[in-house]
PDB file of C-alpha atoms in Angstrom:
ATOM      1  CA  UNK A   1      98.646  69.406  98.823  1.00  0.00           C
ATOM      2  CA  UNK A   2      97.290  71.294  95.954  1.00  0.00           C
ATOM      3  CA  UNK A   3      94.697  70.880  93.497  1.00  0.00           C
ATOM      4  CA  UNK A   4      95.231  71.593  89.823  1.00  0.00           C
ATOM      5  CA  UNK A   5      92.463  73.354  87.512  1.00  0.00           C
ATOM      6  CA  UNK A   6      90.801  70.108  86.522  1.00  0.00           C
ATOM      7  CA  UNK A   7      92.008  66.851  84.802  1.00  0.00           C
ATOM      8  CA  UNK A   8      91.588  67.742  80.968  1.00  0.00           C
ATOM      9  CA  UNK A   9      93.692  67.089  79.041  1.00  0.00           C
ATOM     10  CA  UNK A  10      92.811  69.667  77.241  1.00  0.00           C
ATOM     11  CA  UNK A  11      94.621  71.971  79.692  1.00  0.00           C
ATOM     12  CA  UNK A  12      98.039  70.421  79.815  1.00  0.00           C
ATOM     13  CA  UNK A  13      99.733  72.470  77.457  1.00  0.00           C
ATOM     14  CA  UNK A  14      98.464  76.204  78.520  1.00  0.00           C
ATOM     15  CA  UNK A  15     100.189  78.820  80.497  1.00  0.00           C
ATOM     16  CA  UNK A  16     100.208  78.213  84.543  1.00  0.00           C
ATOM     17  CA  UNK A  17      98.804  80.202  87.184  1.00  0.00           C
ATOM     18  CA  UNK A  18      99.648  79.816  90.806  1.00  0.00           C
ATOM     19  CA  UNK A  19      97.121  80.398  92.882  1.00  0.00           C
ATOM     20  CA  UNK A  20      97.528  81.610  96.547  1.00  0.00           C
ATOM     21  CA  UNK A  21      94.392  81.185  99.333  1.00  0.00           C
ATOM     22  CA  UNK A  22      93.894  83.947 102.317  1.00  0.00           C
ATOM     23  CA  UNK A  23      95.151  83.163 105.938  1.00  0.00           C
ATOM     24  CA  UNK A  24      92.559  80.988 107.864  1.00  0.00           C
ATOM     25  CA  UNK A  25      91.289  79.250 104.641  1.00  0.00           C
ATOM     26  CA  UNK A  26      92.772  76.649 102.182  1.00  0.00           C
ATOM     27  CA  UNK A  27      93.689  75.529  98.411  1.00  0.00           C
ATOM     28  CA  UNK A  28      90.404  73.489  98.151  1.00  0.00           C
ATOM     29  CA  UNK A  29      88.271  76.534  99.793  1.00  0.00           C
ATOM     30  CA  UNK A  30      90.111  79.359  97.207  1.00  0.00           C
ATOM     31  CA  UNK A  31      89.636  76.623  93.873  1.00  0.00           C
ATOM     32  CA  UNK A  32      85.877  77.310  94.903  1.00  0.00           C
ATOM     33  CA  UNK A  33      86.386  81.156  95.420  1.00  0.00           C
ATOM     34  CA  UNK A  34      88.276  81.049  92.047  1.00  0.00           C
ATOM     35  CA  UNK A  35      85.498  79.674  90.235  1.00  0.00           C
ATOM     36  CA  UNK A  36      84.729  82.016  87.881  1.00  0.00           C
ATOM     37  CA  UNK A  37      88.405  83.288  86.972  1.00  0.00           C
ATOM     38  CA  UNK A  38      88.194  79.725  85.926  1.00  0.00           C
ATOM     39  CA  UNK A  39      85.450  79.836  84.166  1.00  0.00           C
ATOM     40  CA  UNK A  40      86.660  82.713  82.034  1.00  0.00           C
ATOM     41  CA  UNK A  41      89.829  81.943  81.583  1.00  0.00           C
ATOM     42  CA  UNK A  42      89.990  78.293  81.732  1.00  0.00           C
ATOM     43  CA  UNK A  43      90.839  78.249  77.670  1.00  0.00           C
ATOM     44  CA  UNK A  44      93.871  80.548  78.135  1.00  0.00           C
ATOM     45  CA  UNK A  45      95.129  78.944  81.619  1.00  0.00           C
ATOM     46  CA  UNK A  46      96.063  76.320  83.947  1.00  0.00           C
ATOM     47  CA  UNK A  47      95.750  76.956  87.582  1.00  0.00           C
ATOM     48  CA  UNK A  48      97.059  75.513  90.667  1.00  0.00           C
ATOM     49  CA  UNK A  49      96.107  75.919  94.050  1.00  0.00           C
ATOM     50  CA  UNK A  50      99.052  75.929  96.256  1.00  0.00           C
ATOM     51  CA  UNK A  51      98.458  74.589 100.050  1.00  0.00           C
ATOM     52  CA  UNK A  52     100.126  77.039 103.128  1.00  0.00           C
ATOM     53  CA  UNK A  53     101.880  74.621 105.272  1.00  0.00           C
ATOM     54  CA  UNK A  54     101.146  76.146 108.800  1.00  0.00           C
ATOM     55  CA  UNK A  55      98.000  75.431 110.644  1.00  0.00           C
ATOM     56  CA  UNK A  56      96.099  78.185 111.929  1.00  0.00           C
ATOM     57  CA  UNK A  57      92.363  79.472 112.734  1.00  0.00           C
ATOM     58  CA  UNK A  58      89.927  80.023 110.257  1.00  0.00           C
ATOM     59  CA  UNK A  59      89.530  83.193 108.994  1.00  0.00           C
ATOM     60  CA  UNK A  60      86.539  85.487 110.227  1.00  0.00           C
ATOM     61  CA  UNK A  61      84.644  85.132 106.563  1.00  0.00           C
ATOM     62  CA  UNK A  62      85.697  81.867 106.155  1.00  0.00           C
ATOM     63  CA  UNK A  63      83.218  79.302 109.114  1.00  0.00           C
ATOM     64  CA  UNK A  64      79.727  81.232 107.465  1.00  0.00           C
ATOM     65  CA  UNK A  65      80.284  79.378 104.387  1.00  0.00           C
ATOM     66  CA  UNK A  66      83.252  76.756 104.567  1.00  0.00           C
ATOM     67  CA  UNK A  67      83.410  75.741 108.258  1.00  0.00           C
ATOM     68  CA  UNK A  68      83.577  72.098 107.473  1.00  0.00           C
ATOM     69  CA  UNK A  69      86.047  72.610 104.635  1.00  0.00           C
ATOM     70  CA  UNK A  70      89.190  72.491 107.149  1.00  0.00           C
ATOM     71  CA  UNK A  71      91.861  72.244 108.144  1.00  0.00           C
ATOM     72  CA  UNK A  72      92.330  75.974 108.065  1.00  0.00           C
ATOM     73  CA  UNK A  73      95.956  77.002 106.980  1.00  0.00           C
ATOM     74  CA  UNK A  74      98.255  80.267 106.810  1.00  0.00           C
ATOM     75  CA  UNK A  75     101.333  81.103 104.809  1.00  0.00           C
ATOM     76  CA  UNK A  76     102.972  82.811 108.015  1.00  0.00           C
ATOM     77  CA  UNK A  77     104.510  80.425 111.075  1.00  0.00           C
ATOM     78  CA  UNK A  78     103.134  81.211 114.580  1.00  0.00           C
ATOM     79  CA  UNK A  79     106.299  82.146 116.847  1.00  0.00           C
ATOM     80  CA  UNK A  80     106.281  82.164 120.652  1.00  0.00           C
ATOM     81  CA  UNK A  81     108.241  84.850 122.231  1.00  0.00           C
ATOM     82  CA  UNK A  82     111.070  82.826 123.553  1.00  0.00           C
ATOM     83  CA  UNK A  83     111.813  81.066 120.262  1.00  0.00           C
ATOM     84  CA  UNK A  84     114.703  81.893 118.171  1.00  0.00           C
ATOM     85  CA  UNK A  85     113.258  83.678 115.091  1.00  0.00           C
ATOM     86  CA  UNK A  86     116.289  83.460 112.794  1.00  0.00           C
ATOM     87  CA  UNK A  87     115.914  79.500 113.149  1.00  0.00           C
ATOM     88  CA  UNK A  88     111.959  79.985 112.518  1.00  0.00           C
ATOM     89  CA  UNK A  89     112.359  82.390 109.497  1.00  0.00           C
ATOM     90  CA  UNK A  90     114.464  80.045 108.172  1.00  0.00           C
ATOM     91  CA  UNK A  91     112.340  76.734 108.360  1.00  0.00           C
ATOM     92  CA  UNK A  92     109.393  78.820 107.367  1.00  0.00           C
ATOM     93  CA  UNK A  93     110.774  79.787 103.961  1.00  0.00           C
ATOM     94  CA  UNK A  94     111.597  76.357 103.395  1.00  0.00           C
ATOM     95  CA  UNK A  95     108.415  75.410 104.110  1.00  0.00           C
ATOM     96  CA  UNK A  96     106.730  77.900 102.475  1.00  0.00           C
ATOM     97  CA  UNK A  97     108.930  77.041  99.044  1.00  0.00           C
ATOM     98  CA  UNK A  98     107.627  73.743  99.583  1.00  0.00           C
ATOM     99  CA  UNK A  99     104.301  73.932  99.513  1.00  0.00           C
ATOM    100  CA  UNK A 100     104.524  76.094  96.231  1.00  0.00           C
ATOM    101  CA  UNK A 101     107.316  73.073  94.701  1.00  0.00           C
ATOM    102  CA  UNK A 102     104.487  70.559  95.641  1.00  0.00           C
ATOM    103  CA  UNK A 103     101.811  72.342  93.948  1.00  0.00           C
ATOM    104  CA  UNK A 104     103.835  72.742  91.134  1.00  0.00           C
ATOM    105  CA  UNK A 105     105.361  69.215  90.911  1.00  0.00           C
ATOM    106  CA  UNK A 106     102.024  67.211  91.477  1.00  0.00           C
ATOM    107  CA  UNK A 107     100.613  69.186  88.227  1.00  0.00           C
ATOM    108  CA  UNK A 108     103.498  68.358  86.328  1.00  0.00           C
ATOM    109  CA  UNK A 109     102.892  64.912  87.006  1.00  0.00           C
ATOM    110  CA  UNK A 110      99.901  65.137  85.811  1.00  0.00           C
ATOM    111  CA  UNK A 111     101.439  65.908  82.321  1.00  0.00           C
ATOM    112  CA  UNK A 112     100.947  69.773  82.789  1.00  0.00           C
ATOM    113  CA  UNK A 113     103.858  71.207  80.790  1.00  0.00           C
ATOM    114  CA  UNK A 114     103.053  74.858  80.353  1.00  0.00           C
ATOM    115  CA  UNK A 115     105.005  77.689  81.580  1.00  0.00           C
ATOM    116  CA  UNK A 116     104.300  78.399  85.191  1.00  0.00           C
ATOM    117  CA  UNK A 117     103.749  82.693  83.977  1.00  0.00           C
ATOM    118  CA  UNK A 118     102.080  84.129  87.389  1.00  0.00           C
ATOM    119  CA  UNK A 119     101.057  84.143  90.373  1.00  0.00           C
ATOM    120  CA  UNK A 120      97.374  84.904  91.941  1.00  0.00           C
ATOM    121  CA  UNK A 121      96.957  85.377  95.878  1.00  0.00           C
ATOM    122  CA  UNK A 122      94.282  86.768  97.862  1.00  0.00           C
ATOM    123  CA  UNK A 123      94.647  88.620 101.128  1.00  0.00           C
ATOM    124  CA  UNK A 124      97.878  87.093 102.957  1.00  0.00           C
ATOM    125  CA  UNK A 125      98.420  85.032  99.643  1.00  0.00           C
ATOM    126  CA  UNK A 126      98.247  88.305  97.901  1.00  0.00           C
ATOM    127  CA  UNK A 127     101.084  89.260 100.433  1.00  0.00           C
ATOM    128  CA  UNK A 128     103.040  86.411  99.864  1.00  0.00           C
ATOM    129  CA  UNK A 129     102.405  86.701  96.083  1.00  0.00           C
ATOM    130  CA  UNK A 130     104.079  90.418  96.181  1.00  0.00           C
ATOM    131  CA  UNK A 131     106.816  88.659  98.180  1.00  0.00           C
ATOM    132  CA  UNK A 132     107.592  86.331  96.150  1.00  0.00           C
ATOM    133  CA  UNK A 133     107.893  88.509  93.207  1.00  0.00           C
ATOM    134  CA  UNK A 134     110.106  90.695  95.193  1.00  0.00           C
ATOM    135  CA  UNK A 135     112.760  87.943  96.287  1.00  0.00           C
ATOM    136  CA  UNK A 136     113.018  86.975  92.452  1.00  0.00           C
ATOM    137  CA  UNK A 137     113.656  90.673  91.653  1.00  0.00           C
ATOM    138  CA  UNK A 138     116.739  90.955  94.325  1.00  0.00           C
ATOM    139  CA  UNK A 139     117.714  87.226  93.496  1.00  0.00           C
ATOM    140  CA  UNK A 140     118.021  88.702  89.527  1.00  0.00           C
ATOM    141  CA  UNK A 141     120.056  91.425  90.737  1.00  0.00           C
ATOM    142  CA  UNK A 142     122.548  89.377  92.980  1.00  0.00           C
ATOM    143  CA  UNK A 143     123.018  87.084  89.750  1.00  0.00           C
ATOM    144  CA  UNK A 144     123.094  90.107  87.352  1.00  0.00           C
ATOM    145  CA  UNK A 145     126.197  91.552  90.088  1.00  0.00           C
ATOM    146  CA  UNK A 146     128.143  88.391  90.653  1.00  0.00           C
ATOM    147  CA  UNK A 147     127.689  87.087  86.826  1.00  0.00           C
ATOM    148  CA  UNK A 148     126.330  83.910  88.111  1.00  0.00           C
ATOM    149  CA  UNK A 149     124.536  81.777  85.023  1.00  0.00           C
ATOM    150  CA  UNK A 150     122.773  79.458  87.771  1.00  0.00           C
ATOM    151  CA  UNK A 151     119.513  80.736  90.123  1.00  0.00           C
ATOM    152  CA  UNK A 152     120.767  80.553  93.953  1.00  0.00           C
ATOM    153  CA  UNK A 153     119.790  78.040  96.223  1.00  0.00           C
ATOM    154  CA  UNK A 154     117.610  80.157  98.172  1.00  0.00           C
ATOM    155  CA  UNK A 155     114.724  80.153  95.833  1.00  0.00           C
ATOM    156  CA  UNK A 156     113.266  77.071  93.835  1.00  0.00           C
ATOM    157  CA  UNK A 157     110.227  78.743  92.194  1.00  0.00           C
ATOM    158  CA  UNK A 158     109.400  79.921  88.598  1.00  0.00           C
ATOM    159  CA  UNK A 159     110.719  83.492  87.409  1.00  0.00           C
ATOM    160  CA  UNK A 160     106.790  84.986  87.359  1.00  0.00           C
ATOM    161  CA  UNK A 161     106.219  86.742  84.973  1.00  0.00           C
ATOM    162  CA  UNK A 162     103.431  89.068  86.176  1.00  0.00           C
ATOM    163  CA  UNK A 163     101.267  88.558  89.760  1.00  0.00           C
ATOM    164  CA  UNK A 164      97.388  89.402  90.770  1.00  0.00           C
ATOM    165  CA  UNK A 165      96.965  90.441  93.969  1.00  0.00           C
ATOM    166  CA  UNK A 166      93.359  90.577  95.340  1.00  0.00           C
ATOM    167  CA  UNK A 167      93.295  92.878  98.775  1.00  0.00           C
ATOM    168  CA  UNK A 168      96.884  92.343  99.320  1.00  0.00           C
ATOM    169  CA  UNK A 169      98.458  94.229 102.664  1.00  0.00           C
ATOM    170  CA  UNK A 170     101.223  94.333 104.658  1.00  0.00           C
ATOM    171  CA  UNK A 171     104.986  94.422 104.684  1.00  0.00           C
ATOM    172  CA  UNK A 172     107.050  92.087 102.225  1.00  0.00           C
ATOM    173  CA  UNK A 173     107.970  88.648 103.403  1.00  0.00           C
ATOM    174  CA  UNK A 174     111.654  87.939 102.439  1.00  0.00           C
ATOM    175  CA  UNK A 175     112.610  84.264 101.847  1.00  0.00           C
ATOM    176  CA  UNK A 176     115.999  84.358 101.346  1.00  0.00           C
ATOM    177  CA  UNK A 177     117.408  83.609 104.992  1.00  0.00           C
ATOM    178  CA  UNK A 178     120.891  83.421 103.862  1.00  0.00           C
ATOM    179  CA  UNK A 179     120.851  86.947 102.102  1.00  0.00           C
ATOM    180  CA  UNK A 180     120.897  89.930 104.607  1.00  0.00           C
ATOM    181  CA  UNK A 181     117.236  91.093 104.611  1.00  0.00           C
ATOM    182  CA  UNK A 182     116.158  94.377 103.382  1.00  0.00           C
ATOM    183  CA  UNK A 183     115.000  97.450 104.971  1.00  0.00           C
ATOM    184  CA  UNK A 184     111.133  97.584 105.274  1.00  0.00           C
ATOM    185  CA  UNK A 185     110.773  93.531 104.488  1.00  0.00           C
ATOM    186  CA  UNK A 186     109.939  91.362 107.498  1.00  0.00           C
ATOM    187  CA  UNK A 187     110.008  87.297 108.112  1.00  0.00           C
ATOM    188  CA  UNK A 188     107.738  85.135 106.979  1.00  0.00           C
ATOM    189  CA  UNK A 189     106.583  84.891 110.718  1.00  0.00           C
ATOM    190  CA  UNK A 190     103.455  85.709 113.172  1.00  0.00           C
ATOM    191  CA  UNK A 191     104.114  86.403 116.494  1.00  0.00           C
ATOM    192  CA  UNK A 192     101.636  84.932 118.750  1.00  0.00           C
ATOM    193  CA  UNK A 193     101.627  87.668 120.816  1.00  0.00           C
ATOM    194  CA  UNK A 194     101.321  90.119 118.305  1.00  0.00           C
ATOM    195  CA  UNK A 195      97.911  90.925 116.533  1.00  0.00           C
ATOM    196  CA  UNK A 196      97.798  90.614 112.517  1.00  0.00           C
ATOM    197  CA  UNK A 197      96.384  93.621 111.971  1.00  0.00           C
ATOM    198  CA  UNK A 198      99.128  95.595 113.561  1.00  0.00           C
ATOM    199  CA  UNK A 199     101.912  93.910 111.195  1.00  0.00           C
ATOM    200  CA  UNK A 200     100.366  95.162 108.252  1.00  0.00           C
ATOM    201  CA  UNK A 201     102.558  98.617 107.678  1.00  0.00           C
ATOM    202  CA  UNK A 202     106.246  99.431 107.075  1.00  0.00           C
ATOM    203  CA  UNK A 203     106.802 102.883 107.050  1.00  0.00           C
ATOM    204  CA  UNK A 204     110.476 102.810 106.287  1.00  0.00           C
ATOM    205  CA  UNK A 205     109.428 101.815 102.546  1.00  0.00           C
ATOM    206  CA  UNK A 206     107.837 105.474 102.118  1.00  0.00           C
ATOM    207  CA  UNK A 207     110.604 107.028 100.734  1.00  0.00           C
ATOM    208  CA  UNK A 208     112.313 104.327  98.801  1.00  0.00           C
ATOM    209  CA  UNK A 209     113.740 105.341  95.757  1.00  0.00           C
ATOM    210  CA  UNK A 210     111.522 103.832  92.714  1.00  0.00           C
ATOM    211  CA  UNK A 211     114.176 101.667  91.504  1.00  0.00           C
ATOM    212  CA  UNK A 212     114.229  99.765  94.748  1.00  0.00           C
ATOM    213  CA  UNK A 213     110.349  99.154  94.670  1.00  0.00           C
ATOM    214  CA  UNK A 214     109.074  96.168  92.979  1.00  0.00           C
ATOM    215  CA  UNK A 215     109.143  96.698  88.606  1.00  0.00           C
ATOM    216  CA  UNK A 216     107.753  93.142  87.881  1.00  0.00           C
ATOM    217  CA  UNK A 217     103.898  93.961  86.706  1.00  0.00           C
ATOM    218  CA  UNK A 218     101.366  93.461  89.387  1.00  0.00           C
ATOM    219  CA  UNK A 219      97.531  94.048  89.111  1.00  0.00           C
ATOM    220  CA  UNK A 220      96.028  95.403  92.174  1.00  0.00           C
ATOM    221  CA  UNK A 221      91.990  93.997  92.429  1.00  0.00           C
ATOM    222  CA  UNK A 222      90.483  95.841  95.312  1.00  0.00           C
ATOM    223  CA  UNK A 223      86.819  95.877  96.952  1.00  0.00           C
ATOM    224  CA  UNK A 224      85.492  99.428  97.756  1.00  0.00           C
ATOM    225  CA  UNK A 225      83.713  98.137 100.229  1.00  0.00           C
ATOM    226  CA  UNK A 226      86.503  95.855 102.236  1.00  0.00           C
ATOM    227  CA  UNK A 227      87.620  97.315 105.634  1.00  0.00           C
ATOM    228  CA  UNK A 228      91.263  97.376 104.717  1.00  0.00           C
ATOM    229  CA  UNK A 229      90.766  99.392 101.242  1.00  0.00           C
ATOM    230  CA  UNK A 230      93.585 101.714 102.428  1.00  0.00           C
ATOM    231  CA  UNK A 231      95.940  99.303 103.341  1.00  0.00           C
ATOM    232  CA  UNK A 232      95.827  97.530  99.794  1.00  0.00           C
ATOM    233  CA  UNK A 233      96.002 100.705  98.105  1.00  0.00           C
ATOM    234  CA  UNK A 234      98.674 101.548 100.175  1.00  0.00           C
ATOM    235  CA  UNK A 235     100.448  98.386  99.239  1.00  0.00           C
ATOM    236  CA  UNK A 236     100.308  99.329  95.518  1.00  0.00           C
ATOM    237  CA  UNK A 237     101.462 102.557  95.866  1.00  0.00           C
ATOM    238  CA  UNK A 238     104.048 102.106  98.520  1.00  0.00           C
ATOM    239  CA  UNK A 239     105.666  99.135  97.009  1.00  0.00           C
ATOM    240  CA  UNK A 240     104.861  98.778  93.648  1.00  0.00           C
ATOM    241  CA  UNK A 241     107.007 100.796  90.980  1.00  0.00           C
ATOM    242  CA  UNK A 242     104.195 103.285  89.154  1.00  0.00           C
ATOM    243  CA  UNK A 243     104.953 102.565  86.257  1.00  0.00           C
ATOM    244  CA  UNK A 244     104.426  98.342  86.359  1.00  0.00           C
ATOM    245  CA  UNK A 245     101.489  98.704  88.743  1.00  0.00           C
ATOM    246  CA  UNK A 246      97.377  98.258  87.801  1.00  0.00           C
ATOM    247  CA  UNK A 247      94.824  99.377  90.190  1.00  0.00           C
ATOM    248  CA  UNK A 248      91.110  97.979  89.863  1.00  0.00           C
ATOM    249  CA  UNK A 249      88.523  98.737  92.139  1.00  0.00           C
ATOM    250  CA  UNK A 250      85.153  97.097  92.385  1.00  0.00           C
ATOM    251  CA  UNK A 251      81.538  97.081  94.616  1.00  0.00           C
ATOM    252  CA  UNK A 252      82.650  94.202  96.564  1.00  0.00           C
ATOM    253  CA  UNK A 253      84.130  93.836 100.195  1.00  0.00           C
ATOM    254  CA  UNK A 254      86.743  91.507 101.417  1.00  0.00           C
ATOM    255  CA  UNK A 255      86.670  88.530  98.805  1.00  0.00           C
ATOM    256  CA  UNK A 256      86.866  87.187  95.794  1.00  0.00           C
ATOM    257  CA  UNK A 257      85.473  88.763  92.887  1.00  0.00           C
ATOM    258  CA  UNK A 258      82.612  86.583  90.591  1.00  0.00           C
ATOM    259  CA  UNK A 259      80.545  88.657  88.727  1.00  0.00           C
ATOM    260  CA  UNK A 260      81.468  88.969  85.003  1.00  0.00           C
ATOM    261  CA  UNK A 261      82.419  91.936  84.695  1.00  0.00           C
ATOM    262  CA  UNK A 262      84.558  92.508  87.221  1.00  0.00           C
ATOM    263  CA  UNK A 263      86.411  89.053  86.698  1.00  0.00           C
ATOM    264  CA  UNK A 264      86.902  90.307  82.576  1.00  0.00           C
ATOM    265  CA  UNK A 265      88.522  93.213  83.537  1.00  0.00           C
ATOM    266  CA  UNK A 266      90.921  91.094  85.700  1.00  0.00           C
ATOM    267  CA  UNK A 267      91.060  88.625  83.453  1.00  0.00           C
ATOM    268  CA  UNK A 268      92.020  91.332  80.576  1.00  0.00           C
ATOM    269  CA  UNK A 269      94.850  92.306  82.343  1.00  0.00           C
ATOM    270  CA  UNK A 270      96.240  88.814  82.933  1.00  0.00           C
ATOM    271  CA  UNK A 271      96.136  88.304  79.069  1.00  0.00           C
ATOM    272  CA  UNK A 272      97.860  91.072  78.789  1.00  0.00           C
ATOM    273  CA  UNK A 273     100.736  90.183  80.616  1.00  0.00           C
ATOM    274  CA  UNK A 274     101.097  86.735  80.087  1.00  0.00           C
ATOM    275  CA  UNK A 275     102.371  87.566  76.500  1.00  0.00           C
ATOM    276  CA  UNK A 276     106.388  87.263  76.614  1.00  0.00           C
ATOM    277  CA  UNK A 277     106.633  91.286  75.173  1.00  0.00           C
ATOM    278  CA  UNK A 278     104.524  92.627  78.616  1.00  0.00           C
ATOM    279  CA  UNK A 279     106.762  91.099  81.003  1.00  0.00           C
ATOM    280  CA  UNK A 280     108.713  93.849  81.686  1.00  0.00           C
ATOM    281  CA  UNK A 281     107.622  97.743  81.644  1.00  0.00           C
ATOM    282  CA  UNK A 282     109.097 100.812  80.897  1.00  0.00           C
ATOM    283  CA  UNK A 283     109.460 102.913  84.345  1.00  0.00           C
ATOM    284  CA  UNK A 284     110.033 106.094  82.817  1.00  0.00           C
ATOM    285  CA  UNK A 285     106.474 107.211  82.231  1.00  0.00           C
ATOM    286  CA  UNK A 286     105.629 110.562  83.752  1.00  0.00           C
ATOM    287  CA  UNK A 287     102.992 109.459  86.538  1.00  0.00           C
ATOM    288  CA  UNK A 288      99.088 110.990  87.944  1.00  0.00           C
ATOM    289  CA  UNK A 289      98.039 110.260  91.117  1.00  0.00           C
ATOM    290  CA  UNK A 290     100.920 107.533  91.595  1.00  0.00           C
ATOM    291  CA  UNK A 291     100.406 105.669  88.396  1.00  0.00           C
ATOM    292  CA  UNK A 292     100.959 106.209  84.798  1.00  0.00           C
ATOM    293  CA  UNK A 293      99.427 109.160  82.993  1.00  0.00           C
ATOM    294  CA  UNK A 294      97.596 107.662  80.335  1.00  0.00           C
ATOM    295  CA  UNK A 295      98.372 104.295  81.126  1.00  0.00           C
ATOM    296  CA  UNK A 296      96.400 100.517  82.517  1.00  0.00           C
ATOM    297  CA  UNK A 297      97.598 101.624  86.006  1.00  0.00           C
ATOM    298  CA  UNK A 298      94.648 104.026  85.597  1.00  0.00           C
ATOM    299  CA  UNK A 299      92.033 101.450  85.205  1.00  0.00           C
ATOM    300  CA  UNK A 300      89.361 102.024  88.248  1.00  0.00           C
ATOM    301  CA  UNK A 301      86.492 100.210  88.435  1.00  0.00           C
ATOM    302  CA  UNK A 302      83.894 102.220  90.661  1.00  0.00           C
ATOM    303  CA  UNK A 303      80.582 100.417  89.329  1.00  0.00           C
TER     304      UNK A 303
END
């Protein structure tokens, strides 16, 4: 399922955003969290909502305001104990690269033919966002080794150009089953057994090297308020590259942002790197406190 921006035509021909709900919510519930990123930016992009494919509680935010909005869905399979999980990880990345195909195809049906650029997620879409930006980065380096012209097999989404990710946490998901997995990622899986909250670190990715780290640009949006504000930073600075990594903070907790000037300075930053010339960034600017001296990465908002 997914659910495009709205049925202008008007829209057809802009840039594409994929956009990624939270765990325990769904595409229709984050098109209504979305609504003023859509609002703003509604001239310069498309968006489409992407639908998780597993079924799974709602989310402890999500029954105050949207409890008859179900069914609730996650981008993470639930695994018993005694099932195999090389067999699960596998039919959860193809199921997971569904969902995103289907979102994608049903708005190109609908005569969308803009250039699918990024990719928005918040909270485990913000993960899975990350994720996905990191299996296209080792997928470009196993075609840029073995000279192949042709993107493997094991992904079928767009090369993103640039990805938001709203109070992201959590180790890397790896969707590439058939390609050895890499230290620090994990499966696309959730234990049963196993609480969320204690999934959502991977010390072995302290020390990587920076070139191992993920250089496609991201934009970090986090509330100074939210519970997990360490994690997320910790996610940008852990597995972000410095130097193609924005942090902005706002007065909010564990949502969405909608007031205006919070959204613009989001919304800034996706201009930004939507234009073909920001898709890539330098790394080799000296960094402050983790990010760029002098530099977007800087960009705090404490107001």
């Amino acid at each position: 399922m997914a659910f495009g921006s709205d049925n202008s035509d008007a829209t057809l021909h802009l840039p594409r955003i994929l956009c990624l709900h939270g765990g325990g919510t769904n595409a229709r519930i984050f098109k209504m969290q979305c609504r003023a990123f859509k609002y703003h930016l509604g001239r310069q992009f498309r968006f489409i909502f992407a639908e998780a494919p597993f079924p799974t509680k709602p989310g402890p935010d999500v029954t105050s305001v949207y409890s008859s909005y179900g069914p609730f869905k996650g981008w993470l399979r639930p695994t018993e104990d005694s099932e195999d999980k090389d067999l699960c990880a596998a039919e959860a990345s193809m199921l997971i690269q569904y969902s995103i195909n289907s979102a994608i195809i049903a708005d190109n049906h609908l005569g969308a033919t803009g250039k699918v650029v990024g990719v928005l997620g918040f909270s485990q879409g913000a993960r899975l966002a990350a994720s996905l930006l990191y299996n296209q980065q080792h997928r470009g380096e196993r075609l840029s080794l073995s000279s192949r012209k042709q993107p493997t097999t094991s992904t079928n989404w767009p090369d993103f150009q640039f990805a938001i990710l709203m109070a992201g946490r959590g180790k890397l998901v790896w969707l590439m089953p058939d390609i050895q997995m890499p230290e620090g990622a994990t499966a696309p899986l959730q234990p049963k057994s196993m609480p969320p909250q204690l999934q959502d670190d991977a010390p072995s990715w302290e020390g990587l090297n920076i070139n191992e780290k993920l250089q496609i640009p991201t934009v970090h949006v986090h509330g100074l308020q939210d519970v997990g504000l360490e994690f997320h930073r910790s996610m940008a600075k852990r597995y972000c590259a410095p130097s193609s990594s924005t942090v902005i903070e706002w007065q909010g907790d564990h949502r969405v942002p909608i007031k205006t000037k919070d959204v613009m300075l989001v919304a800034e930053q996706m201009t930004r790197l939507a234009k073909p010339q920001h898709a890539l960034r330098s790394p080799s600017k000296p960094t402050f406190g983790g990010f760029p001296r002098g530099s977007l990465a800087q960009t705090m908002v404490q107001a």
